[in-house]
Amino acid sequence: MILLVLLSFIIIIISNFVMILSMILSKKSLKDREKCSPFECGFDPKSSARNPFSLHFFLITVIFLIFDVEIALIFPMIYTFKMTNLIVWSKTIIFFLIFLLIGLYHEWNQNMLNWTN
């Protein structure tokens, strides 16, 4: 046990030393004005280089990913239907579906399901 703690401590010290050494020897400048400005064939940019990001689109994407995870969790429950006790399986699936419905109600209550405002 002591050997494991000692080796972990040595690994942490060596990795921190390498990270600090790489930061010291790095030639990157965080405040390089030329690298921060957009390049348009040597001319001054006509508009902002940053496009506005739709936060609502991001929220819809997160909801879709959560839906995918929910489906990935429901499929094994369907497969184990014949192999487990019906009462335990029913309680588990009902609890899981109620939990998902509460999440859906919360999303609906927060108007996250409306595509346009």
PDB file of C-alpha atoms in Angstrom:
ATOM      1  CA  MET A   1       0.000   0.000   0.000  1.00  0.00           C
ATOM      2  CA  ILE A   2       2.812   2.382   0.888  1.00  0.00           C
ATOM      3  CA  LEU A   3       4.559   1.517  -2.363  1.00  0.00           C
ATOM      4  CA  LEU A   4       1.412   2.376  -4.343  1.00  0.00           C
ATOM      5  CA  VAL A   5       1.058   5.758  -2.593  1.00  0.00           C
ATOM      6  CA  LEU A   6       4.759   6.479  -3.123  1.00  0.00           C
ATOM      7  CA  LEU A   7       4.590   5.622  -6.833  1.00  0.00           C
ATOM      8  CA  SER A   8       1.457   7.756  -7.250  1.00  0.00           C
ATOM      9  CA  PHE A   9       3.184  10.663  -5.549  1.00  0.00           C
ATOM     10  CA  ILE A  10       6.258  10.300  -7.768  1.00  0.00           C
ATOM     11  CA  ILE A  11       4.099  10.168 -10.909  1.00  0.00           C
ATOM     12  CA  ILE A  12       2.224  13.314  -9.854  1.00  0.00           C
ATOM     13  CA  ILE A  13       5.483  15.177  -9.160  1.00  0.00           C
ATOM     14  CA  ILE A  14       7.017  14.159 -12.495  1.00  0.00           C
ATOM     15  CA  SER A  15       3.905  15.090 -14.491  1.00  0.00           C
ATOM     16  CA  ASN A  16       3.639  18.485 -12.767  1.00  0.00           C
ATOM     17  CA  PHE A  17       7.332  19.113 -13.418  1.00  0.00           C
ATOM     18  CA  VAL A  18       6.923  18.314 -17.119  1.00  0.00           C
ATOM     19  CA  MET A  19       3.857  20.588 -17.417  1.00  0.00           C
ATOM     20  CA  ILE A  20       5.635  23.501 -15.709  1.00  0.00           C
ATOM     21  CA  LEU A  21       8.730  22.962 -17.837  1.00  0.00           C
ATOM     22  CA  SER A  22       6.660  22.957 -21.044  1.00  0.00           C
ATOM     23  CA  MET A  23       4.940  26.203 -20.019  1.00  0.00           C
ATOM     24  CA  ILE A  24       8.296  27.862 -19.323  1.00  0.00           C
ATOM     25  CA  LEU A  25       9.925  26.716 -22.567  1.00  0.00           C
ATOM     26  CA  SER A  26       6.899  27.398 -24.763  1.00  0.00           C
ATOM     27  CA  LYS A  27       7.310  30.220 -27.286  1.00  0.00           C
ATOM     28  CA  LYS A  28       3.605  31.009 -27.480  1.00  0.00           C
ATOM     29  CA  SER A  29       2.537  34.470 -26.533  1.00  0.00           C
ATOM     30  CA  LEU A  30      -0.929  34.805 -25.087  1.00  0.00           C
ATOM     31  CA  LYS A  31      -1.194  38.465 -26.127  1.00  0.00           C
ATOM     32  CA  ASP A  32      -0.084  38.168 -29.734  1.00  0.00           C
ATOM     33  CA  ARG A  33      -2.230  40.755 -31.529  1.00  0.00           C
ATOM     34  CA  GLU A  34      -1.671  39.346 -34.998  1.00  0.00           C
ATOM     35  CA  LYS A  35      -2.816  35.868 -34.078  1.00  0.00           C
ATOM     36  CA  CYS A  36      -5.960  37.167 -32.387  1.00  0.00           C
ATOM     37  CA  SER A  37      -7.075  39.178 -35.424  1.00  0.00           C
ATOM     38  CA  PRO A  38      -8.865  37.492 -38.340  1.00  0.00           C
ATOM     39  CA  PHE A  39      -6.997  37.121 -41.625  1.00  0.00           C
ATOM     40  CA  GLU A  40      -8.619  38.502 -44.777  1.00  0.00           C
ATOM     41  CA  CYS A  41      -5.858  38.748 -47.396  1.00  0.00           C
ATOM     42  CA  GLY A  42      -4.037  41.509 -45.519  1.00  0.00           C
ATOM     43  CA  PHE A  43      -7.024  43.855 -45.386  1.00  0.00           C
ATOM     44  CA  ASP A  44      -8.924  44.990 -42.317  1.00  0.00           C
ATOM     45  CA  PRO A  45     -11.931  42.761 -41.674  1.00  0.00           C
ATOM     46  CA  LYS A  46     -15.282  44.082 -42.873  1.00  0.00           C
ATOM     47  CA  SER A  47     -17.348  42.428 -40.137  1.00  0.00           C
ATOM     48  CA  SER A  48     -16.910  40.486 -36.929  1.00  0.00           C
ATOM     49  CA  ALA A  49     -15.093  37.190 -37.275  1.00  0.00           C
ATOM     50  CA  ARG A  50     -17.344  35.614 -34.636  1.00  0.00           C
ATOM     51  CA  ASN A  51     -20.749  34.368 -35.695  1.00  0.00           C
ATOM     52  CA  PRO A  52     -23.523  34.574 -33.115  1.00  0.00           C
ATOM     53  CA  PHE A  53     -24.266  31.234 -31.498  1.00  0.00           C
ATOM     54  CA  SER A  54     -27.835  30.112 -30.935  1.00  0.00           C
ATOM     55  CA  LEU A  55     -28.162  28.987 -27.337  1.00  0.00           C
ATOM     56  CA  HIS A  56     -31.583  27.524 -28.053  1.00  0.00           C
ATOM     57  CA  PHE A  57     -30.079  25.227 -30.713  1.00  0.00           C
ATOM     58  CA  PHE A  58     -27.506  24.089 -28.151  1.00  0.00           C
ATOM     59  CA  LEU A  59     -30.269  23.301 -25.633  1.00  0.00           C
ATOM     60  CA  ILE A  60     -32.185  21.276 -28.233  1.00  0.00           C
ATOM     61  CA  THR A  61     -28.966  19.344 -28.929  1.00  0.00           C
ATOM     62  CA  VAL A  62     -28.496  18.582 -25.239  1.00  0.00           C
ATOM     63  CA  ILE A  63     -32.112  17.421 -24.955  1.00  0.00           C
ATOM     64  CA  PHE A  64     -31.548  15.122 -27.960  1.00  0.00           C
ATOM     65  CA  LEU A  65     -28.437  13.635 -26.344  1.00  0.00           C
ATOM     66  CA  ILE A  66     -30.352  13.018 -23.134  1.00  0.00           C
ATOM     67  CA  PHE A  67     -33.082  11.319 -25.194  1.00  0.00           C
ATOM     68  CA  ASP A  68     -30.444   9.055 -26.769  1.00  0.00           C
ATOM     69  CA  VAL A  69     -29.129   8.064 -23.352  1.00  0.00           C
ATOM     70  CA  GLU A  70     -32.679   7.344 -22.174  1.00  0.00           C
ATOM     71  CA  ILE A  71     -33.269   5.047 -25.140  1.00  0.00           C
ATOM     72  CA  ALA A  72     -29.948   3.306 -24.478  1.00  0.00           C
ATOM     73  CA  LEU A  73     -31.105   2.667 -20.900  1.00  0.00           C
ATOM     74  CA  ILE A  74     -34.586   1.455 -21.866  1.00  0.00           C
ATOM     75  CA  PHE A  75     -33.432  -1.169 -24.405  1.00  0.00           C
ATOM     76  CA  PRO A  76     -31.735  -3.433 -21.808  1.00  0.00           C
ATOM     77  CA  MET A  77     -34.867  -3.221 -19.653  1.00  0.00           C
ATOM     78  CA  ILE A  78     -36.925  -4.598 -22.523  1.00  0.00           C
ATOM     79  CA  TYR A  79     -34.399  -7.401 -23.052  1.00  0.00           C
ATOM     80  CA  THR A  80     -34.440  -8.442 -19.379  1.00  0.00           C
ATOM     81  CA  PHE A  81     -38.248  -8.582 -19.197  1.00  0.00           C
ATOM     82  CA  LYS A  82     -38.439 -12.406 -19.409  1.00  0.00           C
ATOM     83  CA  MET A  83     -35.397 -13.071 -17.237  1.00  0.00           C
ATOM     84  CA  THR A  84     -36.350 -11.175 -14.064  1.00  0.00           C
ATOM     85  CA  ASN A  85     -39.132 -11.057 -11.533  1.00  0.00           C
ATOM     86  CA  LEU A  86     -42.136  -9.248 -13.008  1.00  0.00           C
ATOM     87  CA  ILE A  87     -42.845  -7.183  -9.878  1.00  0.00           C
ATOM     88  CA  VAL A  88     -39.252  -5.944  -9.518  1.00  0.00           C
ATOM     89  CA  TRP A  89     -39.028  -5.242 -13.240  1.00  0.00           C
ATOM     90  CA  SER A  90     -42.329  -3.336 -13.194  1.00  0.00           C
ATOM     91  CA  LYS A  91     -41.272  -1.204 -10.220  1.00  0.00           C
ATOM     92  CA  THR A  92     -37.949  -0.399 -11.887  1.00  0.00           C
ATOM     93  CA  ILE A  93     -39.456   0.554 -15.251  1.00  0.00           C
ATOM     94  CA  ILE A  94     -42.246   2.596 -13.631  1.00  0.00           C
ATOM     95  CA  PHE A  95     -39.739   4.486 -11.484  1.00  0.00           C
ATOM     96  CA  PHE A  96     -37.546   5.130 -14.529  1.00  0.00           C
ATOM     97  CA  LEU A  97     -40.462   6.307 -16.692  1.00  0.00           C
ATOM     98  CA  ILE A  98     -41.825   8.571 -13.931  1.00  0.00           C
ATOM     99  CA  PHE A  99     -38.369  10.092 -13.589  1.00  0.00           C
ATOM    100  CA  LEU A 100     -38.268  10.707 -17.363  1.00  0.00           C
ATOM    101  CA  LEU A 101     -41.761  12.204 -17.347  1.00  0.00           C
ATOM    102  CA  ILE A 102     -40.792  14.583 -14.529  1.00  0.00           C
ATOM    103  CA  GLY A 103     -37.813  15.698 -16.641  1.00  0.00           C
ATOM    104  CA  LEU A 104     -40.085  16.173 -19.659  1.00  0.00           C
ATOM    105  CA  TYR A 105     -42.528  18.216 -17.575  1.00  0.00           C
ATOM    106  CA  HIS A 106     -39.661  20.394 -16.343  1.00  0.00           C
ATOM    107  CA  GLU A 107     -38.444  20.990 -19.918  1.00  0.00           C
ATOM    108  CA  TRP A 108     -41.994  21.811 -21.006  1.00  0.00           C
ATOM    109  CA  ASN A 109     -42.487  24.130 -18.023  1.00  0.00           C
ATOM    110  CA  GLN A 110     -39.261  25.997 -18.872  1.00  0.00           C
ATOM    111  CA  ASN A 111     -40.369  26.377 -22.545  1.00  0.00           C
ATOM    112  CA  MET A 112     -37.326  24.486 -23.777  1.00  0.00           C
ATOM    113  CA  LEU A 113     -39.377  22.409 -26.205  1.00  0.00           C
ATOM    114  CA  ASN A 114     -40.597  25.419 -28.203  1.00  0.00           C
ATOM    115  CA  TRP A 115     -38.405  25.898 -31.247  1.00  0.00           C
ATOM    116  CA  THR A 116     -39.435  29.519 -31.777  1.00  0.00           C
ATOM    117  CA  ASN A 117     -40.044  32.089 -29.065  1.00  0.00           C
TER     118      ASN A 117
END
